[in-house]
XYZ file of C-alpha atoms in Angstrom:
755
model
C 87.159 110.999 102.239
C 86.477 107.672 100.510
C 89.079 106.041 98.271
C 87.125 106.662 95.062
C 86.911 110.392 95.646
C 90.549 110.486 96.763
C 91.759 108.934 93.521
C 89.348 110.943 91.374
C 90.602 114.196 92.888
C 94.211 113.283 92.165
C 93.403 112.202 88.603
C 91.419 115.383 88.021
C 94.450 117.475 88.906
C 96.965 115.243 87.102
C 95.310 114.496 83.719
C 95.334 115.298 80.855
C 97.809 117.988 81.900
C 99.025 118.760 85.445
C 97.166 121.569 87.199
C 94.029 123.517 86.320
C 95.436 126.527 84.442
C 97.238 127.391 81.225
C 98.100 130.613 79.419
C 96.800 131.192 75.895
C 97.653 134.092 73.572
C 94.868 136.456 72.579
C 96.573 137.625 69.379
C 97.615 135.570 66.383
C 101.266 134.658 65.887
C 101.520 133.085 62.441
C 104.088 135.126 60.496
C 107.036 137.491 60.718
C 104.839 140.600 60.804
C 102.889 139.266 63.802
C 106.190 138.678 65.588
C 107.339 142.217 64.777
C 104.108 143.653 66.219
C 103.993 141.436 69.308
C 107.658 141.863 70.221
C 110.545 143.838 68.784
C 110.275 146.422 67.316
C 106.481 146.969 67.514
C 106.135 146.395 71.243
C 108.167 149.546 71.950
C 105.282 151.724 70.786
C 102.719 150.771 73.518
C 105.587 150.814 76.046
C 106.305 154.484 75.310
C 102.573 155.289 75.386
C 102.245 153.714 78.857
C 105.374 155.461 80.097
C 103.763 158.776 79.146
C 100.326 157.866 80.542
C 100.103 154.882 82.973
C 96.340 154.547 82.423
C 97.117 153.469 78.847
C 98.141 150.104 80.330
C 94.432 149.313 80.502
C 94.201 149.745 76.713
C 97.402 148.034 75.582
C 97.885 145.222 78.132
C 95.847 142.597 79.958
C 96.276 144.389 83.285
C 92.710 145.687 83.407
C 91.335 142.134 83.415
C 94.079 140.475 85.464
C 93.780 139.614 89.166
C 96.356 138.021 91.469
C 95.149 135.317 93.839
C 97.810 135.406 96.561
C 98.379 133.258 99.654
C 101.117 132.225 102.043
C 99.308 128.985 102.907
C 98.821 129.726 106.592
C 95.051 129.000 106.738
C 94.091 126.793 103.793
C 90.455 125.671 103.613
C 90.079 123.248 106.502
C 93.711 122.161 106.236
C 95.392 124.881 108.271
C 98.996 126.054 107.858
C 100.117 123.640 105.142
C 102.475 126.112 103.505
C 102.631 128.163 100.340
C 103.443 125.343 97.896
C 100.736 123.002 99.202
C 98.190 125.818 98.849
C 98.765 126.083 95.097
C 95.944 123.689 94.031
C 93.491 125.817 96.004
C 94.790 129.029 94.442
C 94.576 127.502 90.949
C 91.014 126.470 91.765
C 90.171 130.027 92.774
C 91.643 131.230 89.483
C 89.423 128.837 87.541
C 86.345 130.173 89.341
C 87.267 133.750 88.421
C 87.543 132.748 84.768
C 84.485 130.517 84.703
C 82.068 132.885 86.382
C 83.328 136.348 85.386
C 85.853 135.874 82.547
C 88.628 137.383 84.676
C 92.192 136.210 84.061
C 94.249 135.233 87.108
C 97.825 134.498 88.070
C 97.997 132.502 91.280
C 100.961 133.530 93.458
C 102.154 131.617 96.491
C 104.479 133.667 98.717
C 106.768 131.557 100.895
C 106.849 133.603 104.091
C 104.922 133.769 107.341
C 106.334 137.204 108.125
C 103.485 139.677 107.552
C 105.798 142.565 106.638
C 107.741 140.523 104.097
C 104.448 139.341 102.604
C 103.179 142.926 102.362
C 106.372 144.113 100.699
C 106.305 141.271 98.166
C 102.682 141.863 97.178
C 102.924 145.656 97.048
C 105.792 145.418 94.557
C 103.503 143.542 92.136
C 101.093 146.444 91.611
C 102.195 147.226 88.022
C 101.197 143.727 86.931
C 97.627 143.509 88.174
C 94.275 145.240 88.149
C 93.336 143.759 91.532
C 94.583 141.603 94.415
C 92.567 138.736 95.948
C 94.145 137.668 99.251
C 93.370 134.083 100.150
C 93.842 131.650 103.042
C 95.945 133.873 105.334
C 95.523 133.238 109.044
C 94.125 135.682 111.576
C 95.042 138.045 113.080
C 97.828 138.717 110.529
C 95.286 138.887 107.690
C 93.734 142.067 109.131
C 97.076 143.866 109.261
C 98.147 142.590 105.827
C 94.971 143.725 104.093
C 94.928 147.112 105.828
C 98.551 147.843 104.934
C 98.171 146.739 101.320
C 95.100 148.940 100.935
C 97.188 151.899 102.117
C 100.095 151.140 99.807
C 98.318 150.021 96.626
C 96.122 151.997 94.261
C 94.186 148.947 93.023
C 91.467 146.873 94.730
C 92.727 144.626 97.546
C 90.169 142.131 98.821
C 90.602 139.373 101.412
C 87.909 136.992 100.238
C 87.887 134.807 103.345
C 86.692 137.856 105.256
C 84.617 139.889 102.873
C 83.337 137.246 100.430
C 81.737 135.335 103.270
C 80.468 138.580 104.794
C 78.734 139.689 101.610
C 76.877 136.401 101.108
C 75.968 136.209 104.804
C 74.622 139.771 104.671
C 72.482 138.880 101.643
C 71.125 135.795 103.387
C 70.411 137.649 106.627
C 68.650 140.418 104.713
C 66.328 137.965 102.973
C 65.737 135.737 106.004
C 64.693 138.760 108.058
C 62.227 139.735 105.328
C 60.669 136.270 105.580
C 60.638 136.387 109.387
C 59.124 139.878 109.433
C 62.035 141.523 111.262
C 64.282 144.544 110.730
C 68.072 144.377 110.883
C 68.201 147.328 113.275
C 66.052 145.440 115.794
C 67.716 142.032 115.969
C 70.143 140.620 118.495
C 73.095 138.700 116.990
C 75.413 136.209 118.692
C 78.475 134.706 117.000
C 80.399 131.536 117.588
C 83.788 132.565 116.279
C 85.549 135.904 116.268
C 88.092 135.391 113.501
C 88.551 137.154 110.179
C 85.323 135.955 108.554
C 83.127 136.469 111.638
C 84.377 140.017 112.239
C 83.972 140.901 108.557
C 80.376 139.586 108.623
C 79.506 141.629 111.687
C 81.264 144.756 110.341
C 79.291 144.615 107.089
C 75.969 143.976 108.858
C 76.659 146.948 111.157
C 77.349 149.131 108.123
C 73.959 147.992 106.769
C 71.992 148.832 109.939
C 72.724 146.275 112.685
C 73.313 148.073 116.008
C 76.691 147.473 117.675
C 75.101 147.144 121.091
C 73.033 144.213 119.756
C 76.141 142.183 118.866
C 77.806 139.616 121.128
C 80.931 137.805 119.951
C 82.153 134.503 121.370
C 85.121 132.328 120.464
C 86.793 129.191 121.811
C 87.761 131.115 124.960
C 84.218 132.357 125.608
C 82.430 135.705 125.373
C 84.346 138.723 124.046
C 83.890 141.051 127.028
C 85.315 144.435 127.922
C 87.717 143.042 130.520
C 89.429 140.710 128.075
C 93.081 141.458 127.325
C 95.008 141.412 124.040
C 92.103 142.217 121.711
C 92.709 143.739 118.274
C 90.805 147.022 117.674
C 88.273 145.430 115.312
C 87.422 142.846 117.989
C 87.488 145.300 120.919
C 84.848 147.353 119.115
C 82.300 144.638 119.995
C 83.463 143.797 123.539
C 80.451 143.753 125.885
C 80.039 144.922 129.469
C 78.744 141.589 130.751
C 79.323 138.918 133.357
C 78.424 136.193 130.851
C 81.366 134.074 129.800
C 79.937 131.163 127.770
C 77.892 130.797 124.600
C 74.706 129.423 126.235
C 74.689 132.381 128.630
C 74.345 134.883 125.756
C 71.951 132.907 123.523
C 68.655 133.765 125.297
C 66.590 136.067 123.069
C 69.093 136.010 120.181
C 67.474 136.457 116.793
C 70.564 135.487 114.773
C 73.175 132.835 115.511
C 76.223 133.273 113.269
C 78.626 130.341 113.453
C 82.066 130.527 111.880
C 83.853 128.271 114.292
C 83.836 124.487 114.743
C 81.576 121.415 114.361
C 78.832 120.803 116.908
C 79.346 124.037 118.848
C 75.605 124.842 118.983
C 73.996 122.135 121.127
C 70.439 120.987 120.354
C 69.369 121.612 123.958
C 70.275 125.304 123.563
C 67.909 125.896 120.615
C 64.913 126.808 122.825
C 66.940 129.729 124.189
C 66.795 131.534 120.848
C 64.084 134.088 120.078
C 60.999 133.306 118.020
C 61.718 132.684 114.313
C 65.513 132.705 114.651
C 68.153 132.682 111.915
C 70.857 130.051 112.308
C 73.901 130.461 110.061
C 76.038 127.394 110.880
C 78.946 127.901 108.506
C 81.738 125.693 109.842
C 82.976 123.405 107.056
C 82.694 120.577 106.330
C 80.690 119.913 109.503
C 78.482 122.803 110.664
C 77.973 124.017 114.224
C 74.625 122.215 114.093
C 72.969 120.168 111.360
C 69.817 121.612 109.719
C 67.810 118.439 110.361
C 68.544 118.756 114.078
C 67.313 122.343 114.029
C 64.139 121.350 112.195
C 63.233 118.835 114.887
C 63.278 121.390 117.716
C 62.873 124.758 115.968
C 60.769 124.390 112.809
C 60.305 128.175 112.896
C 64.039 128.713 112.241
C 65.708 129.520 108.913
C 69.022 127.685 108.560
C 72.016 128.301 106.290
C 75.256 126.318 106.078
C 78.420 126.305 104.014
C 77.559 122.941 102.449
C 76.192 122.317 98.961
C 74.071 119.349 100.100
C 71.808 121.573 102.227
C 69.613 124.513 101.175
C 70.925 128.061 101.610
C 74.599 127.453 100.965
C 76.800 130.440 101.867
C 79.329 130.214 99.055
C 81.936 132.889 98.332
C 81.730 132.196 94.614
C 78.418 134.064 94.656
C 80.285 137.327 94.998
C 84.061 137.497 94.563
C 84.104 137.069 90.729
C 81.448 139.728 90.289
C 82.864 142.145 92.883
C 86.114 142.175 90.909
C 84.281 142.296 87.561
C 82.484 145.485 88.544
C 85.595 146.990 90.182
C 87.852 146.278 87.193
C 85.378 147.595 84.643
C 85.281 151.054 86.232
C 88.992 151.066 87.086
C 88.289 151.173 90.837
C 91.179 152.006 93.140
C 89.637 150.054 96.033
C 86.766 147.811 97.089
C 85.046 149.793 99.816
C 82.134 149.213 102.200
C 79.665 150.794 99.775
C 80.639 148.307 97.057
C 80.353 145.355 99.446
C 76.911 146.463 100.631
C 75.783 146.935 97.029
C 76.903 143.391 96.223
C 75.008 142.018 99.224
C 71.821 143.847 98.248
C 72.106 142.632 94.634
C 72.533 139.016 95.747
C 69.570 139.324 98.091
C 67.376 140.857 95.378
C 68.218 138.064 92.938
C 67.027 135.391 95.373
C 63.638 137.118 95.509
C 63.186 136.659 91.733
C 61.964 133.379 90.207
C 64.904 130.990 89.897
C 66.425 130.767 86.436
C 65.601 127.576 84.519
C 69.273 126.627 84.247
C 69.405 126.606 88.060
C 66.653 123.996 88.227
C 68.577 121.897 85.686
C 71.797 122.166 87.706
C 69.943 121.026 90.836
C 68.192 118.027 89.360
C 64.913 119.750 88.545
C 64.435 121.015 92.109
C 62.069 123.989 92.210
C 63.618 126.961 93.937
C 61.378 129.813 95.051
C 62.062 132.550 97.568
C 61.377 131.143 101.000
C 62.938 129.541 104.058
C 64.970 127.091 101.940
C 65.945 129.584 99.246
C 67.226 132.844 100.727
C 70.467 132.880 98.732
C 70.838 132.398 94.952
C 72.772 129.387 93.721
C 76.244 129.737 92.179
C 74.862 128.549 88.829
C 72.387 131.385 88.367
C 73.532 133.030 85.098
C 72.078 136.384 86.201
C 74.601 136.870 89.024
C 77.115 138.689 86.844
C 74.574 141.057 85.268
C 73.070 141.950 88.663
C 76.074 142.130 91.000
C 78.792 143.632 88.802
C 76.674 146.677 87.752
C 75.626 147.248 91.385
C 79.285 147.203 92.441
C 80.302 149.448 89.549
C 77.591 151.964 90.451
C 78.648 151.985 94.101
C 82.264 152.550 93.028
C 81.251 155.502 90.857
C 78.940 156.954 93.510
C 81.571 156.638 96.255
C 84.340 158.215 94.195
C 86.780 155.301 93.810
C 86.106 154.695 90.086
C 88.601 156.021 87.539
C 86.031 155.959 84.748
C 82.289 156.336 84.302
C 80.250 153.790 82.356
C 76.677 153.541 81.061
C 75.199 151.081 83.572
C 72.262 149.979 81.407
C 74.541 149.187 78.477
C 76.988 147.508 80.850
C 74.278 145.301 82.319
C 73.134 144.280 78.827
C 76.672 143.469 77.721
C 77.246 141.242 80.754
C 73.976 139.402 80.162
C 74.919 138.911 76.522
C 78.315 137.470 77.452
C 76.532 134.875 79.556
C 74.078 133.858 76.865
C 75.779 133.563 73.491
C 72.422 133.129 71.761
C 71.628 136.739 72.653
C 74.029 138.044 69.994
C 72.317 136.078 67.240
C 68.842 136.812 68.548
C 69.316 140.540 69.134
C 67.865 141.779 65.797
C 64.996 139.303 66.098
C 64.252 140.505 69.632
C 64.192 144.083 68.367
C 61.836 143.131 65.527
C 59.440 141.389 67.944
C 59.580 143.798 70.899
C 56.475 145.932 71.272
C 54.572 144.360 68.364
C 52.063 142.660 70.733
C 51.683 139.619 68.506
C 49.523 136.899 70.017
C 51.423 133.628 70.519
C 49.724 130.463 71.772
C 51.558 127.739 73.698
C 50.021 124.284 73.325
C 51.769 122.781 76.361
C 50.808 125.521 78.786
C 51.304 123.321 81.859
C 54.967 122.672 81.032
C 57.277 124.330 83.581
C 59.682 125.383 80.798
C 56.877 127.085 78.903
C 55.699 128.984 81.978
C 59.217 130.210 82.765
C 59.640 131.317 79.161
C 56.312 133.179 79.263
C 57.515 135.189 82.258
C 60.547 136.254 80.220
C 58.368 137.009 77.188
C 56.236 139.328 79.289
C 59.224 140.957 80.984
C 60.803 141.672 77.590
C 57.549 142.836 75.971
C 57.950 140.359 73.107
C 54.413 138.985 72.655
C 50.945 138.516 74.143
C 50.869 134.897 75.383
C 47.925 132.519 75.247
C 48.134 129.234 77.183
C 46.312 126.000 76.447
C 46.042 124.443 79.889
C 43.845 123.651 82.872
C 43.438 126.548 85.294
C 43.283 124.214 88.288
C 46.759 122.882 87.424
C 48.192 126.256 86.441
C 47.014 127.903 89.660
C 49.075 125.379 91.649
C 52.154 125.622 89.435
C 52.423 129.407 89.400
C 53.308 129.943 93.082
C 55.548 126.857 93.112
C 57.617 128.356 90.286
C 57.586 131.848 91.784
C 56.151 133.397 88.619
C 54.760 136.912 88.730
C 52.297 137.044 85.842
C 48.569 136.634 86.453
C 46.374 134.162 84.590
C 43.513 135.686 82.590
C 45.063 139.130 83.052
C 48.601 139.051 81.674
C 48.048 135.750 79.870
C 44.943 134.394 78.149
C 44.076 130.852 79.231
C 42.183 128.392 77.030
C 41.012 125.694 79.443
C 39.729 122.480 77.784
C 37.730 121.704 80.946
C 35.775 124.959 81.088
C 36.120 127.127 77.961
C 33.543 125.375 75.799
C 32.349 128.583 74.103
C 35.805 128.957 72.590
C 36.423 125.291 71.818
C 33.044 124.314 70.263
C 33.535 126.554 67.192
C 37.030 125.094 66.836
C 35.539 121.583 66.729
C 33.272 122.541 63.847
C 36.063 124.317 61.985
C 38.329 121.301 62.483
C 35.591 118.975 61.247
C 35.519 120.820 57.911
C 39.217 120.246 57.240
C 39.965 116.974 59.073
C 37.086 114.758 57.969
C 38.721 114.198 54.564
C 42.255 113.943 55.967
C 41.970 110.622 57.730
C 40.457 111.714 61.065
C 37.320 109.722 61.991
C 34.330 111.960 62.694
C 33.918 110.652 66.250
C 37.565 111.504 67.014
C 37.336 115.164 65.972
C 35.995 116.602 69.296
C 38.552 114.577 71.248
C 41.388 115.927 69.089
C 40.400 119.523 69.778
C 39.782 119.036 73.498
C 42.556 116.609 74.391
C 45.362 117.210 71.908
C 46.770 120.637 72.698
C 48.705 120.759 69.411
C 45.409 120.559 67.538
C 43.838 123.167 69.835
C 46.713 125.605 69.323
C 46.892 125.051 65.560
C 43.148 125.672 65.245
C 43.414 128.872 67.301
C 46.053 129.945 64.788
C 44.074 128.882 61.718
C 40.923 130.696 62.881
C 42.836 133.919 63.630
C 42.443 134.044 67.393
C 46.269 134.101 67.658
C 49.054 135.179 65.307
C 51.582 132.373 65.919
C 51.855 129.077 67.773
C 54.394 126.922 69.595
C 53.430 123.286 70.044
C 55.034 120.079 71.280
C 57.912 119.714 73.701
C 56.677 116.594 75.461
C 56.247 114.052 72.678
C 57.852 112.850 69.456
C 58.480 115.621 66.924
C 56.896 113.939 63.912
C 53.587 113.233 65.629
C 53.139 116.983 66.128
C 54.012 117.700 62.495
C 51.251 115.376 61.289
C 48.629 117.345 63.239
C 50.012 120.669 62.012
C 50.012 119.695 58.337
C 46.315 118.803 58.521
C 45.463 122.265 59.823
C 47.991 124.844 58.570
C 48.412 125.059 54.790
C 51.805 125.393 53.094
C 52.710 128.597 51.329
C 51.395 128.636 47.739
C 53.608 126.824 45.249
C 55.808 124.992 47.735
C 56.408 121.255 47.482
C 57.262 120.578 51.123
C 57.728 122.022 54.586
C 61.286 122.119 55.970
C 63.153 122.702 59.228
C 66.042 125.094 59.851
C 68.224 124.939 62.971
C 70.897 127.334 64.207
C 74.026 126.912 66.319
C 75.869 129.672 68.160
C 79.532 128.681 67.880
C 82.556 130.611 69.091
C 83.277 131.518 65.458
C 79.726 132.809 64.895
C 76.262 131.615 63.915
C 75.866 128.539 61.744
C 72.508 127.395 60.308
C 71.767 123.888 59.011
C 68.847 122.586 56.926
C 66.859 120.328 56.671
C 67.397 118.950 60.145
C 64.032 117.357 60.922
C 61.540 116.807 58.116
C 62.491 115.620 54.585
C 64.508 112.360 54.617
C 65.852 112.460 51.058
C 64.988 115.689 49.237
C 65.029 116.038 45.445
C 67.131 118.727 43.724
C 63.986 120.850 43.440
C 63.251 120.491 47.133
C 66.852 121.307 48.052
C 66.634 124.477 45.985
C 63.310 125.323 47.613
C 64.605 124.827 51.167
C 67.781 126.788 50.363
C 65.919 129.889 49.237
C 63.542 129.670 52.210
C 66.398 129.183 54.675
C 68.383 132.083 53.243
C 65.374 134.339 53.789
C 65.160 133.214 57.432
C 68.885 133.748 58.004
C 68.548 137.294 56.687
C 65.947 137.982 59.394
C 68.715 137.487 61.959
C 70.533 140.481 60.486
C 73.040 138.245 58.669
C 73.986 138.146 55.004
C 73.296 134.531 53.984
C 76.380 132.681 52.726
C 75.144 129.299 51.533
C 77.116 126.110 50.986
C 75.508 123.036 49.398
C 77.340 120.156 51.054
C 78.296 116.750 49.747
C 80.992 114.106 49.997
C 81.994 115.494 46.589
C 84.102 118.635 46.131
C 83.174 120.717 43.062
C 82.600 117.808 40.676
C 85.061 115.322 42.147
C 82.379 112.598 42.260
C 79.485 111.604 40.022
C 77.480 109.666 42.584
C 73.701 110.262 42.690
C 74.079 112.367 45.845
C 76.748 114.580 44.281
C 74.735 115.020 41.058
C 71.692 115.939 43.157
C 73.526 118.760 44.925
C 75.027 119.965 41.627
C 71.582 120.153 40.070
C 70.210 121.932 43.126
C 72.970 124.552 42.855
C 71.881 125.407 39.289
C 68.246 125.718 40.386
C 69.142 127.993 43.300
C 71.154 130.283 41.013
C 68.121 130.541 38.724
C 65.690 131.268 41.553
C 67.930 133.600 43.593
C 70.684 134.960 41.338
C 71.893 137.476 43.937
C 72.310 134.913 46.703
C 75.853 134.057 47.822
C 75.769 130.299 47.215
C 78.190 127.647 46.046
C 78.488 123.887 45.892
C 78.660 121.002 45.888
C 81.528 121.032 48.414
C 83.004 119.487 51.540
C 82.215 121.028 54.921
C 85.818 122.184 55.429
C 85.699 124.071 52.139
C 82.412 125.662 53.193
C 83.972 127.025 56.371
C 87.372 128.056 54.941
C 87.637 130.708 52.246
C 91.353 129.984 51.865
C 90.635 126.325 51.071
C 87.904 127.259 48.584
C 90.269 129.625 46.817
C 92.790 126.801 46.532
C 90.164 124.460 45.083
C 88.224 126.669 42.651
C 89.432 130.267 42.851
C 86.151 131.843 41.717
C 83.745 130.984 44.553
C 81.093 133.682 45.118
C 81.148 133.048 48.875
C 82.912 135.735 50.904
C 84.193 134.270 54.165
C 82.916 131.147 55.899
C 79.452 129.886 55.037
C 76.778 130.511 57.656
C 74.100 128.292 56.072
C 74.860 124.636 55.358
C 72.378 122.785 53.126
C 72.658 119.019 53.497
C 71.912 116.306 50.913
C 69.614 114.399 53.295
C 68.040 114.412 56.740
C 70.611 112.026 58.231
C 73.522 114.286 57.317
C 71.768 117.421 58.593
C 70.617 116.019 61.915
C 73.864 114.191 62.672
C 75.889 117.332 61.927
C 73.635 119.486 64.090
C 73.618 117.185 67.101
C 77.350 116.379 66.873
C 78.315 120.058 66.744
C 75.921 120.936 69.556
C 77.198 118.165 71.822
C 80.902 118.592 71.111
C 80.927 122.358 71.540
C 78.183 122.804 74.183
C 76.784 125.377 71.773
C 73.320 126.865 72.252
C 70.887 125.891 69.502
C 68.099 127.945 67.982
C 65.140 126.119 66.515
C 64.186 123.996 64.778
C 62.218 126.582 62.818
C 59.509 125.343 60.463
C 59.772 126.882 57.002
C 57.146 126.940 54.273
C 53.864 127.161 56.184
C 51.329 129.909 55.600
C 51.240 130.826 59.299
C 54.088 130.896 61.858
C 54.026 127.712 63.913
C 56.984 125.846 65.404
C 57.374 122.483 67.129
C 59.366 122.263 70.358
C 61.703 119.301 70.730
C 61.520 117.286 73.989
C 64.921 118.632 75.071
C 64.035 122.294 74.605
C 64.900 124.735 77.414
C 63.000 127.789 78.599
C 65.598 129.897 76.782
C 64.938 127.930 73.596
C 61.197 128.544 73.959
C 61.840 132.253 74.483
C 63.936 132.312 71.300
C 61.289 130.507 69.242
C 58.583 132.803 70.615
C 60.598 135.789 69.473
C 61.235 134.250 66.054
C 57.529 133.533 65.606
C 56.465 137.042 66.666
C 59.097 138.655 64.440
C 57.997 136.432 61.567
C 54.426 137.681 61.908
C 55.644 141.279 61.855
C 57.909 140.526 58.872
C 55.085 138.983 56.845
C 52.744 141.854 57.617
């Protein structure tokens, strides 16, 4: 480890506060009544309820979402028996992963004993505290005995992740690799290097999924596990072979799968030809694998290779499963994590890798395109769909196998997990419902953009619109398989190809000529605009009625797209300007800001106009608009031109929309705090925090939007163009596929709303 990383790791754990965990209350504690409810005398009431019915603990305490990560420090990562106290940073790290990936709370517990029975007794006595137990970094063979005994004694899930977490991800990878290699699990021959806890758990799970015991050969540092070997534990003896072979190279000939959970360099390059055609090589020793993937590629290009390292494809990483195994188990009140639940998790992980990779995954991996194949047989830990695929599969298996205390609606459960992962879903839900099934035609100007294509797949899967793409078929036909997209060009999606679709584009040229010739576009430039500027093409398709809505831009400066749009799409009758509205999904709820992109210094009349328009848009999200006109002035405290402008705009808004909840001019803190407003004026019509902030100028609006988005990592929605006669929106260069999906839905819902 180099000195820079060494120091960075220490600083990471030391600053700004030692360790990686803290405990935060989930209930307020601001007055005497809160204290009386949280502690004496109010706390006695849930205590008596739980005493009468122990299952009530899941309703009145955090137990149902609390897992213990427990170790005695006898087999820590690659560090060995460093002791319970020294293992604590690892256990805290595991706790952080539980919280980050599955929103599960964790207490890390380090038990200072190497005596298995004492360890078992200590852990078993903790059952009233926790909803599940994650055993971690306990050496073999004691770990087998410890887990088995705790499962017998405890009526909550007990899971040794070093065994079963690795096994589940390995099983998923093997399942997918065999699909690619055209083989069945029941037919393959498997050889291990390593016969410890993780290796035996991997083989046990694969056998439960169809691998034949007689096709398994285990080896360890002492050689082949054979029937004449003495001192074997029962789970190892199960795989002992009647054979004269005693070394790894003797049992490699014809092996379809090499599973390494042992030591660096164990699989020698000269042994690779011994393996069967199209072998699977899982070299999982960390940090140095049994053999490096580049070495395998040189001699066996037909092989599929997986390692435990993040710098190679196909990383076998326990974080792919343990948070979601426990999430599903906790949510149905499971009394155990059984083989059926493990197999269900493995199948769910495998299925997810066969889907097109989520856009956020490509971002996390530097734009690398991940499609199901030899270098992508296992999903990445950053795929946001893991929780909504694995946890429901585990929950279903728990219910089907009889270890669940409660039954849940799996479809609703899957939706709720997906929503937790994407906060924008809550805000967008009513808009999605308004758009779904309407079959509105939406054109995408930048049809060759990878983000647009990923979004279109989601649009089709959700049934939100009928997409039209402006793009070259010869480019699109190459991109589609690279991105792993399932929709078909010219069947599921209409393509307008500037290189070939002249019958469609020629009439657009003539229609554009009629409106652009007197708007500063030279006559000789008009055909080029239609054929080579996709924003113009899309806007003309919208103007002529071939589509119902349009999304343009995403690759160039925002204002340049606006100029093309304003030549082609007319404003709504009576409006002075066109405006932009943007939304943020904050922890406290949705917050909209206008005008974030278009009018640099609006007049009072324009502010009133944008306010009424924006309030109408906010209402389409199922929210009651609560509007605050912002200023450096607080209810008349200043008479600067800016403050007078906002004051005048407030009067105009009240005239135009007398029923609208609106107030101003005011500071931002007053807008977001009813208590502060009541202190300042006492008669404000706003009820609760404002959800629509109207700014005095473009600088204030855009700075506020970008500062809030950056400081809170909050998803943004928009910008949405307001005031045009037809729904058209401009994508910013930083837009994501999720943002394009949201704007598609907004545009389709807007069409339906207008109709």
